[in-house]
CSV table of C-alpha atoms in Angstrom, one decimal:
chain,number,residue,atom,x,y,z
J,11,UNK,CA,-7.9,-7.7,-17.4
J,12,UNK,CA,-6.5,-5.7,-20.2
J,13,UNK,CA,-4.5,-7.5,-23.4
J,14,UNK,CA,-1.1,-6.8,-24.4
J,15,UNK,CA,-1.7,-3.8,-26.3
J,16,UNK,CA,-3.4,-2.6,-24.1
J,17,UNK,CA,-2.1,0.5,-21.2
J,18,UNK,CA,-2.6,-0.5,-17.9
J,19,UNK,CA,-4.8,0.5,-15.3
J,20,UNK,CA,-3.2,1.4,-12.6
J,21,UNK,CA,-4.7,3.1,-8.8
J,22,UNK,CA,-2.3,4.6,-7.4
J,23,UNK,CA,-1.7,5.7,-3.9
J,24,UNK,CA,0.3,6.2,-1.0
J,25,UNK,CA,0.9,6.2,2.5
J,26,UNK,CA,2.8,10.0,3.3
J,27,UNK,CA,-0.1,12.2,1.2
J,28,UNK,CA,-1.3,13.1,-2.1
J,29,UNK,CA,1.2,15.7,-1.4
J,30,UNK,CA,4.5,13.7,-1.1
J,31,UNK,CA,7.4,14.0,-3.2
J,32,UNK,CA,7.3,10.2,-4.3
J,33,UNK,CA,3.6,9.3,-5.6
J,34,UNK,CA,4.3,11.7,-7.4
J,35,UNK,CA,7.4,10.6,-9.3
J,36,UNK,CA,6.0,7.4,-8.3
J,37,UNK,CA,3.0,9.3,-10.7
J,38,UNK,CA,4.4,10.6,-13.7
J,39,UNK,CA,6.1,7.2,-14.5
J,40,UNK,CA,3.7,4.8,-14.3
J,41,UNK,CA,1.6,7.0,-17.4
J,42,UNK,CA,4.7,6.2,-19.6
J,43,UNK,CA,3.0,3.0,-19.6
J,44,UNK,CA,-0.4,3.2,-18.2
J,45,UNK,CA,-3.2,5.0,-16.9
J,46,UNK,CA,-2.9,6.1,-13.5
J,47,UNK,CA,-6.1,6.9,-11.5
J,48,UNK,CA,-4.4,8.5,-7.9
J,49,UNK,CA,-6.8,7.9,-5.1
J,50,UNK,CA,-4.7,8.7,-2.0
J,51,UNK,CA,-4.4,10.3,1.4
J,52,UNK,CA,-5.3,13.6,1.8
J,53,UNK,CA,-2.5,13.9,5.1
J,54,UNK,CA,0.2,12.1,6.0
J,55,UNK,CA,-0.9,8.3,7.5
J,56,UNK,CA,2.5,6.6,8.2
J,57,UNK,CA,2.7,3.7,10.4
J,58,UNK,CA,-1.1,3.0,9.9
J,59,UNK,CA,-1.6,-0.6,8.8
J,60,UNK,CA,-4.2,-1.8,7.1
J,61,UNK,CA,-6.4,0.6,9.2
J,62,UNK,CA,-10.2,1.5,7.7
J,63,UNK,CA,-13.0,3.7,8.8
J,64,UNK,CA,-16.6,3.1,8.4
J,65,UNK,CA,-16.9,7.2,6.6
J,66,UNK,CA,-14.2,9.6,4.6
J,67,UNK,CA,-14.2,12.5,3.1
J,68,UNK,CA,-13.2,12.7,-0.7
J,69,UNK,CA,-11.6,16.3,-2.1
J,70,UNK,CA,-11.3,16.8,-6.1
J,71,UNK,CA,-8.1,16.5,-7.2
J,72,UNK,CA,-5.7,16.6,-10.5
J,73,UNK,CA,-4.6,13.2,-9.9
J,74,UNK,CA,-8.4,12.5,-8.9
J,75,UNK,CA,-8.7,12.2,-5.4
J,76,UNK,CA,-8.2,13.2,-2.1
J,77,UNK,CA,-9.2,11.0,0.7
J,78,UNK,CA,-9.5,11.6,4.3
J,79,UNK,CA,-9.3,8.4,5.1
J,80,UNK,CA,-5.7,5.9,5.4
J,81,UNK,CA,-4.3,3.9,2.5
J,82,UNK,CA,-6.4,1.0,2.6
J,83,UNK,CA,-9.4,3.4,2.7
J,84,UNK,CA,-8.1,5.3,-0.4
J,85,UNK,CA,-7.9,1.3,-2.4
J,86,UNK,CA,-11.2,0.6,-0.8
J,87,UNK,CA,-12.9,3.8,-2.4
J,88,UNK,CA,-11.0,2.9,-5.9
J,89,UNK,CA,-11.2,-0.6,-6.6
J,90,UNK,CA,-15.5,-0.8,-5.1
J,91,UNK,CA,-16.2,3.8,-5.4
J,92,UNK,CA,-15.3,4.0,-9.2
J,93,UNK,CA,-16.9,3.7,-11.8
J,94,UNK,CA,-13.2,2.4,-13.2
J,95,UNK,CA,-11.4,-1.5,-13.4
J,96,UNK,CA,-8.3,-1.3,-12.3
J,97,UNK,CA,-5.1,-4.2,-13.5
J,98,UNK,CA,-3.1,-3.3,-10.9
J,99,UNK,CA,-3.3,-1.0,-6.9
J,100,UNK,CA,1.0,0.1,-6.2
J,101,UNK,CA,1.3,2.1,-3.8
J,102,UNK,CA,4.3,4.8,-2.9
J,103,UNK,CA,7.0,5.4,-3.0
J,104,UNK,CA,6.7,5.9,0.4
J,105,UNK,CA,9.8,8.2,1.7
J,106,UNK,CA,11.6,5.7,4.3
J,107,UNK,CA,12.4,1.6,4.2
J,108,UNK,CA,9.4,-0.9,4.5
J,109,UNK,CA,11.5,-4.1,5.7
J,110,UNK,CA,11.8,-6.2,8.2
J,111,UNK,CA,8.1,-8.7,9.2
J,112,UNK,CA,7.5,-6.3,11.8
J,113,UNK,CA,7.4,-2.6,10.0
J,114,UNK,CA,6.0,-4.6,6.6
J,115,UNK,CA,2.8,-6.1,9.5
J,116,UNK,CA,2.1,-1.8,10.1
J,117,UNK,CA,3.2,-0.4,7.1
J,118,UNK,CA,0.6,2.3,5.6
J,119,UNK,CA,2.4,1.8,2.3
J,120,UNK,CA,2.4,-2.6,2.5
J,121,UNK,CA,-1.3,-2.2,4.0
J,122,UNK,CA,-2.6,-0.6,0.6
J,123,UNK,CA,-1.4,-3.1,-0.8
J,124,UNK,CA,-3.1,-6.1,1.3
J,125,UNK,CA,-6.2,-4.1,0.9
J,126,UNK,CA,-5.9,-4.3,-3.2
J,127,UNK,CA,-4.9,-8.2,-2.8
J,128,UNK,CA,-7.8,-9.3,0.0
J,129,UNK,CA,-10.1,-7.3,-2.7
J,130,UNK,CA,-8.9,-9.6,-6.0
J,131,UNK,CA,-6.3,-6.8,-7.6
J,132,UNK,CA,-1.8,-7.1,-7.5
J,133,UNK,CA,-0.3,-4.9,-6.0
J,134,UNK,CA,3.3,-3.7,-5.4
J,135,UNK,CA,4.2,-1.4,-2.2
J,136,UNK,CA,6.9,0.9,-3.0
J,137,UNK,CA,9.7,2.1,-0.3
J,138,UNK,CA,13.3,3.8,-0.7
J,139,UNK,CA,15.7,3.9,1.3
J,140,UNK,CA,19.3,5.6,1.8
J,141,UNK,CA,22.4,3.9,1.7
J,142,UNK,CA,24.1,6.5,3.7
J,143,UNK,CA,20.5,8.1,5.2
J,144,UNK,CA,18.5,5.3,5.4
J,145,UNK,CA,15.3,6.9,5.8
J,146,UNK,CA,14.5,10.3,3.5
J,147,UNK,CA,13.5,12.5,5.1
J,148,UNK,CA,12.8,15.3,4.6
J,149,UNK,CA,11.7,14.1,1.5
J,150,UNK,CA,11.7,17.4,-0.2
J,151,UNK,CA,15.3,16.6,-0.4
J,152,UNK,CA,16.2,13.6,-2.3
J,153,UNK,CA,15.3,12.0,-5.8
J,154,UNK,CA,13.2,9.6,-6.4
J,155,UNK,CA,13.6,9.0,-9.8
J,156,UNK,CA,15.3,5.8,-9.4
J,157,UNK,CA,13.1,4.5,-7.3
J,158,UNK,CA,10.3,4.8,-9.4
J,159,UNK,CA,12.2,4.1,-12.4
J,160,UNK,CA,12.4,0.3,-10.6
J,161,UNK,CA,8.8,0.1,-9.9
J,162,UNK,CA,7.6,0.8,-13.1
J,163,UNK,CA,9.9,-1.6,-14.6
J,164,UNK,CA,9.0,-4.3,-12.2
J,165,UNK,CA,5.8,-3.5,-13.0
J,166,UNK,CA,5.6,-3.6,-16.9
J,167,UNK,CA,7.5,-7.2,-16.8
J,168,UNK,CA,5.6,-9.0,-13.8
J,169,UNK,CA,2.0,-8.0,-15.6
J,170,UNK,CA,0.3,-10.9,-17.0
J,171,UNK,CA,2.6,-13.0,-16.2
J,172,UNK,CA,2.0,-16.0,-13.7
J,173,UNK,CA,3.8,-14.5,-10.3
J,174,UNK,CA,0.1,-13.3,-9.3
J,175,UNK,CA,-1.0,-16.8,-10.0
J,176,UNK,CA,0.4,-17.2,-5.8
J,177,UNK,CA,1.8,-13.8,-4.7
J,178,UNK,CA,-0.8,-11.1,-3.6
J,179,UNK,CA,1.9,-9.0,-3.0
J,180,UNK,CA,5.0,-7.3,-3.6
J,181,UNK,CA,7.1,-5.1,-1.3
J,182,UNK,CA,10.0,-3.1,-3.2
J,183,UNK,CA,12.5,-1.5,-1.4
J,184,UNK,CA,14.7,1.0,-3.1
J,185,UNK,CA,17.8,2.8,-2.6
J,186,UNK,CA,17.1,6.4,-4.1
J,187,UNK,CA,21.4,6.7,-4.3
J,188,UNK,CA,22.5,3.8,-5.5
J,189,UNK,CA,23.6,3.4,-9.5
J,190,UNK,CA,22.2,0.4,-11.4
J,191,UNK,CA,21.0,-1.4,-7.9
J,192,UNK,CA,21.3,-5.3,-8.1
J,193,UNK,CA,17.3,-6.6,-7.5
J,194,UNK,CA,16.9,-9.7,-5.2
J,195,UNK,CA,14.2,-11.6,-4.5
J,196,UNK,CA,13.7,-11.6,-0.8
J,197,UNK,CA,11.9,-12.0,2.9
J,198,UNK,CA,10.6,-10.3,5.1
J,199,UNK,CA,13.5,-10.8,8.0
J,200,UNK,CA,11.8,-10.9,11.4
J,201,UNK,CA,13.6,-8.4,13.8
J,202,UNK,CA,11.9,-6.8,16.5
J,203,UNK,CA,11.9,-5.2,20.2
J,204,UNK,CA,10.3,-3.5,22.2
J,205,UNK,CA,11.4,-1.0,25.6
J,206,UNK,CA,8.7,0.3,27.3
J,207,UNK,CA,9.8,3.5,29.3
J,208,UNK,CA,7.6,4.2,33.0
J,209,UNK,CA,7.4,7.8,33.7
J,210,UNK,CA,5.4,8.9,37.3
J,211,UNK,CA,6.5,12.7,36.4
J,212,UNK,CA,4.8,14.2,33.7
J,213,UNK,CA,7.1,16.7,33.8
J,214,UNK,CA,9.6,14.4,32.5
J,215,UNK,CA,8.4,13.8,29.4
J,216,UNK,CA,8.6,16.0,26.1
J,217,UNK,CA,4.9,18.9,26.4
J,218,UNK,CA,3.9,17.1,23.2
J,219,UNK,CA,3.4,14.4,24.6
J,220,UNK,CA,1.6,15.5,27.6
J,221,UNK,CA,-1.8,15.1,27.5
J,222,UNK,CA,-3.0,15.9,31.0
J,223,UNK,CA,-1.8,15.9,34.6
J,224,UNK,CA,-1.3,12.5,36.3
J,225,UNK,CA,-4.0,11.7,39.0
J,226,UNK,CA,-3.0,9.5,42.3
J,227,UNK,CA,-2.3,5.6,40.6
J,228,UNK,CA,-1.4,7.2,36.8
J,229,UNK,CA,2.2,6.2,34.9
J,230,UNK,CA,2.4,7.7,31.7
J,231,UNK,CA,3.7,4.7,30.4
J,232,UNK,CA,5.9,5.1,27.0
J,233,UNK,CA,6.4,2.0,24.4
J,234,UNK,CA,8.9,2.3,21.8
J,235,UNK,CA,9.5,0.2,18.8
J,236,UNK,CA,12.9,-1.4,18.4
J,237,UNK,CA,12.5,-2.2,14.9
J,238,UNK,CA,16.3,-2.6,13.7
J,239,UNK,CA,17.8,-4.0,17.6
J,240,UNK,CA,21.4,-3.7,18.3
J,241,UNK,CA,22.1,-1.1,15.9
J,242,UNK,CA,22.8,1.9,17.3
J,243,UNK,CA,20.3,5.3,15.8
J,244,UNK,CA,17.7,1.9,16.2
J,245,UNK,CA,14.7,4.1,14.0
J,246,UNK,CA,18.0,4.8,12.1
J,247,UNK,CA,20.7,2.8,12.2
J,248,UNK,CA,22.2,3.7,8.6
J,249,UNK,CA,25.1,3.3,7.7
J,250,UNK,CA,25.3,-0.3,9.0
J,251,UNK,CA,28.6,-1.9,10.1
J,252,UNK,CA,29.8,-5.7,8.7
J,253,UNK,CA,28.3,-7.2,12.1
J,254,UNK,CA,25.4,-6.4,10.8
J,255,UNK,CA,25.4,-7.9,7.2
J,256,UNK,CA,26.7,-10.9,8.9
J,257,UNK,CA,23.2,-10.8,11.3
J,258,UNK,CA,21.0,-10.3,7.6
J,259,UNK,CA,21.2,-13.7,5.6
J,260,UNK,CA,21.5,-13.5,2.0
J,261,UNK,CA,18.1,-13.4,1.1
J,262,UNK,CA,16.6,-11.4,3.6
J,263,UNK,CA,15.1,-7.4,2.8
J,264,UNK,CA,17.7,-6.2,5.2
J,265,UNK,CA,20.5,-8.0,4.2
J,266,UNK,CA,19.9,-6.2,0.7
J,267,UNK,CA,19.4,-3.0,2.3
J,268,UNK,CA,22.5,-3.8,3.3
J,269,UNK,CA,24.3,-4.3,0.6
J,270,UNK,CA,22.6,-0.9,-1.3
J,271,UNK,CA,19.8,-3.1,-3.1
J,272,UNK,CA,16.8,-3.2,-4.4
J,273,UNK,CA,14.3,-5.7,-2.1
J,274,UNK,CA,10.9,-7.8,-4.0
J,275,UNK,CA,9.7,-9.4,-1.1
J,276,UNK,CA,6.3,-11.4,-2.5
J,277,UNK,CA,3.8,-11.9,0.0
J,278,UNK,CA,0.8,-14.0,0.2
J,279,UNK,CA,-1.6,-12.8,2.8
J,280,UNK,CA,-4.2,-15.0,3.8
J,281,UNK,CA,-2.7,-15.5,7.1
J,282,UNK,CA,-1.0,-18.9,6.4
J,283,UNK,CA,-1.1,-21.5,9.5
J,284,UNK,CA,0.9,-23.8,11.1
J,285,UNK,CA,-0.4,-27.6,11.5
J,286,UNK,CA,0.5,-29.0,14.3
J,287,UNK,CA,-0.4,-32.8,16.0
J,288,UNK,CA,0.2,-32.0,19.5
J,289,UNK,CA,-2.3,-29.1,19.6
J,290,UNK,CA,-5.2,-30.7,17.7
J,291,UNK,CA,-4.7,-33.5,20.7
J,292,UNK,CA,-4.8,-31.2,22.8
J,293,UNK,CA,-8.2,-29.6,21.4
J,294,UNK,CA,-9.3,-33.5,20.3
J,295,UNK,CA,-9.0,-33.9,24.6
J,296,UNK,CA,-10.6,-30.5,25.5
J,297,UNK,CA,-13.9,-31.2,23.7
J,298,UNK,CA,-14.0,-34.3,24.9
J,299,UNK,CA,-13.8,-31.8,28.9
J,300,UNK,CA,-15.9,-28.6,28.6
J,301,UNK,CA,-19.5,-28.9,28.8
């Protein structure tokens, strides 16, 4: 680990791909406070969580390396495949929010931070949302400089403190369009549902969804995440009304977004367990019965 007079050694990655505007803005800010090495996916890898591959192709890039793999692959390679030590991993800026327990669990941006934590390196995952448009898409039409400045300031302030003694990963969601937003420590809010549609006729599906003609006994099943339940346009629910301000309590990551704030969620990645004496009793009784 570096001392306070040495520049931070930062491994930077993302899940939108190495050519995405968000990672460019993040790199520009971080180079002012540290030595930045980029190892990022060659193509968009959104929504892959912490998926890993055994093999990947590496290509040289002016900032470091592009990897034909997932964000977690990039972190694993950067931390163990380069002849370099890193003080912290920064993942982002994602061109859309990663808030709520379910979304956080499948986010490639957050997945990169989880991989870093398992490999013993503190991490900050940074995502951007727009207080009116929700998703910053297409990303070329949005300015990621505000979220980048927030992430830079947070990286500077938390490194060298004891924050990462107990916390493995900070998940940050910052608005791109709110001047001087308030920052709030939050927790991911558990709110999720699933919509399932059945299609017996392939003609009812968009062309891109037709992988093959249906045989007898086959039905197309469409599984659609509803990550903002009861919000109209659940994939892009903004602008949210006052009912959502009440739905999401103060201190939750989603309430911070409704209020146009920067959400900072400290996360642990050890998959903590719950203790229940009833389960212990059941298991003990079964151990005497099962041969």
